[in-house]
Coordinates of C-alpha atoms in Angstrom, one line a residue:
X144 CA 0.0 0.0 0.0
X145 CA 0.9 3.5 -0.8
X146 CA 0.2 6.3 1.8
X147 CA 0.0 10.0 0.4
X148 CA -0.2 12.6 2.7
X149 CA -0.9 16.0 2.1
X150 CA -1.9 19.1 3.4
X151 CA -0.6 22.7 4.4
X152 CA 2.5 23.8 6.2
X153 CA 2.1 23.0 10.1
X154 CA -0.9 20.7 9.7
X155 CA 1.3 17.7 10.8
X156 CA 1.7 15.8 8.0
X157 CA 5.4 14.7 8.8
X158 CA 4.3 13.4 12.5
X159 CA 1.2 12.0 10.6
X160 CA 3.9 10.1 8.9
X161 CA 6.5 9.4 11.4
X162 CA 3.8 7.8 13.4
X163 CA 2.8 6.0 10.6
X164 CA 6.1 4.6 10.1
X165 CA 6.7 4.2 13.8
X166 CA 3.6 2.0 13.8
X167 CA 3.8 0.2 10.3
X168 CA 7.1 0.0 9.8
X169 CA 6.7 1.6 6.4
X170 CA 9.2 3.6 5.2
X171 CA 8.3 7.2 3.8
X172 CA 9.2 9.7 1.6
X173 CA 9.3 13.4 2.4
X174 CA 8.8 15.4 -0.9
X175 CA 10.8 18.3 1.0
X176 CA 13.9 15.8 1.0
X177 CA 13.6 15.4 -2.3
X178 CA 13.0 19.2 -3.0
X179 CA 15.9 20.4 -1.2
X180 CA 18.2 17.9 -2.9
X181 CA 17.1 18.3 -6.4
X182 CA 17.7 22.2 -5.4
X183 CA 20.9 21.8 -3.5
X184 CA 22.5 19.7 -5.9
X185 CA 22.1 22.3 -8.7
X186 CA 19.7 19.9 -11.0
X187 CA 16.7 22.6 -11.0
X188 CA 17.1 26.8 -11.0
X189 CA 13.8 26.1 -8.8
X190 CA 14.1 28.1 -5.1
X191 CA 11.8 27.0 -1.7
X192 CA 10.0 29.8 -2.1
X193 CA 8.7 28.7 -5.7
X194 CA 6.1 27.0 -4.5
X195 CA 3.7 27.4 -7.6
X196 CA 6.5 25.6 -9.8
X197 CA 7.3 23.0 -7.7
X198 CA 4.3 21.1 -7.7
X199 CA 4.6 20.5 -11.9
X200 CA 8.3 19.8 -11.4
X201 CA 8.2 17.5 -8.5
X202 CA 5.2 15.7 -9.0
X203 CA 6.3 13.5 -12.1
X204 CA 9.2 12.0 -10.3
X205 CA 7.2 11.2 -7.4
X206 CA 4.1 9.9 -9.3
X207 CA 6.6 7.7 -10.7
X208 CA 8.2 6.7 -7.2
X209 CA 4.8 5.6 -6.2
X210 CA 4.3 3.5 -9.4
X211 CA 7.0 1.4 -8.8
X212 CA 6.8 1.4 -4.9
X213 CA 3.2 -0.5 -6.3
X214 CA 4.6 -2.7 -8.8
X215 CA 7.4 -4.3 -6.6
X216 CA 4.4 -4.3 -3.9
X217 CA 6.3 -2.0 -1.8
X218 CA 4.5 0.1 1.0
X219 CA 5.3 3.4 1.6
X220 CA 4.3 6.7 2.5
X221 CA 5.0 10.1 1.0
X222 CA 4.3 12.9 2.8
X223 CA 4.3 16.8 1.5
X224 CA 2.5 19.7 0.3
X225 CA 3.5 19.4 -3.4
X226 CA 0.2 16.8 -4.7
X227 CA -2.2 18.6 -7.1
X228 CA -5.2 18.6 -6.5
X229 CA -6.0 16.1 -9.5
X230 CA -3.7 13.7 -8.9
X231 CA -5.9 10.7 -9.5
X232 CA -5.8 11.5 -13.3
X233 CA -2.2 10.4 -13.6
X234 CA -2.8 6.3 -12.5
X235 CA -5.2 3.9 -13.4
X236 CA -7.9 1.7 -11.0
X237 CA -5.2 -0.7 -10.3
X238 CA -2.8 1.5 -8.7
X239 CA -5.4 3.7 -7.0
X240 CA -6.6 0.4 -5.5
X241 CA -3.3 0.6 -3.7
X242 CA -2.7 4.3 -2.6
X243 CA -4.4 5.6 0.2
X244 CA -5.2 9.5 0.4
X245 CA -4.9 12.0 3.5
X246 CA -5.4 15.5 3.0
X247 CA -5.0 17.2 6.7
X248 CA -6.4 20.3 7.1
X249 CA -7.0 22.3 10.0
X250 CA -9.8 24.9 10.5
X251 CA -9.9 28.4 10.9
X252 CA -11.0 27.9 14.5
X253 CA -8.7 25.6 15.3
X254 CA -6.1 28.0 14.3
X255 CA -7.2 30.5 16.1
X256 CA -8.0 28.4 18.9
X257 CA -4.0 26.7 19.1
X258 CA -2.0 29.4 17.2
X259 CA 0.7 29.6 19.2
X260 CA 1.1 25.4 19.7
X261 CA 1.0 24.8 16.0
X262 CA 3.4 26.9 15.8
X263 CA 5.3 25.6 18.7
X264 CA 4.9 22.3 17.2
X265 CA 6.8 23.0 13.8
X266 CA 9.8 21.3 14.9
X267 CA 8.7 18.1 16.3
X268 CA 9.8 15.9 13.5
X269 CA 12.1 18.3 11.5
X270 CA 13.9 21.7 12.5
X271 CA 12.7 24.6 10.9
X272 CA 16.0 27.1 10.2
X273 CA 13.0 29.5 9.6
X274 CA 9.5 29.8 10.5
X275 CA 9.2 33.8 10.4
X276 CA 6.4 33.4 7.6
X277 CA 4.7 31.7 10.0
X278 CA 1.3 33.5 11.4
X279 CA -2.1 33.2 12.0
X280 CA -2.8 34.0 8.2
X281 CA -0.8 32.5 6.8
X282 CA -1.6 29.3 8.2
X283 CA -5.5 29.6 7.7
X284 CA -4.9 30.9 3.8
X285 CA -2.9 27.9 3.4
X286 CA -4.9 25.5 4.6
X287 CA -8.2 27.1 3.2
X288 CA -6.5 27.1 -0.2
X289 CA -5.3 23.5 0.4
X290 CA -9.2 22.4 1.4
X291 CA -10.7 24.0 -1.2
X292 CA -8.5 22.4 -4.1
X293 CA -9.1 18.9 -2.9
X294 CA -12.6 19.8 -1.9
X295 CA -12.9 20.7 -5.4
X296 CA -11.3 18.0 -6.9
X297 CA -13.6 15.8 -5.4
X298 CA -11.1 14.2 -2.4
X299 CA -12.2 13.7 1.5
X300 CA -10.5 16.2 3.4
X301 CA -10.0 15.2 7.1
X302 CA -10.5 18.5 9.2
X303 CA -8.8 19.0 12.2
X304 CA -11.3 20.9 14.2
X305 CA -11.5 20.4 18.0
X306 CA -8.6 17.8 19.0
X307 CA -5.6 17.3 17.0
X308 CA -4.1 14.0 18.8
X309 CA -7.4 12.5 18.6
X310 CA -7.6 13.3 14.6
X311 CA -4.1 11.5 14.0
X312 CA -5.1 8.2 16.1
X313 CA -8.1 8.1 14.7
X314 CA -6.5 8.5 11.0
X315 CA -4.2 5.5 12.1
X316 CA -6.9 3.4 13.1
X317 CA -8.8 4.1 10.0
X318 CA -5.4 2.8 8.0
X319 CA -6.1 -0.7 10.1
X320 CA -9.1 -1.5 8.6

């Protein structure tokens, strides 16, 4: 099985995974890794901060990761913010047999509600060298933007709304079944 996670920046998604993996044992894939590598070692002009063209450029390679993580009936999850919102189009009913989706998104009350611990929270899994483009709205644009595409596209988006711990186990226990 293939496990994409999605979602915003500081919904979770990496501790969604690291549980995952923690609890599975499958091994996952961070499309940040591969972002800052593919920038880092020279092979794109591409920057962090263009996030509009990452998405096109990154999303081949990793649409193709998760084809052959299925045919050598690998697991694996990839986590990251750089799935568009009509990924389905790009495999057929055998491989989407195999993946499972998980778009996070938190709401604007929950936000509001936990500001400053999602923000505290940003380097649970991975250090953040920065997080100054971190506030309030920030956070809620990106995460109505990121509910709205997938909304729109047709995909379940799982809202955290009330208790984020609760959200993830129950997400894990969903993947059980």
């Amino acid at each position: 099985m293939v496990i994409i996670i999605t979602g915003a920046s500081h919904v979770g998604k990496t501790v969604l995974a690291q549980k995952m993996l923690e609890k599975n044992k499958y091994p996952y894939l961070s499309i940040d890794h591969l972002k800052m590598g593919l920038i880092r070692s020279g092979n794109t002009d591409l920057t962090p901060e263009d996030d509009d063209l990452l998405t096109p450029y990154l999303w081949p390679i990793v649409r193709e990761m998760i084809k052959t993580a299925i045919e050598n009936s690998q697991n694996l999850i990839v986590e990251g913010c750089y799935i568009p919102f009509d990924w389905r189009k790009d495999f057929d009913a055998e491989y989407l047999s195999k993946i499972r989706f998980i778009c996070l998104a938190m709401t604007d009350e929950y936000i509001n509600a936990h500001f400053d611990d999602i923000r505290n929270h940003g380097s649970d899994i991975e250090s953040r060298l920065d997080d100054s483009c971190c506030t309030k709205e920030w956070i809620q644009a990106g995460n109505r933007e990121i509910s709205e595409g997938f909304l729109s596209a047709g995909e379940r988006v799982v809202f955290i709304s009330d208790d984020y711990e609760n959200t993830i186990a129950e997400i894990c226990r969903s993947l059980e079944a």
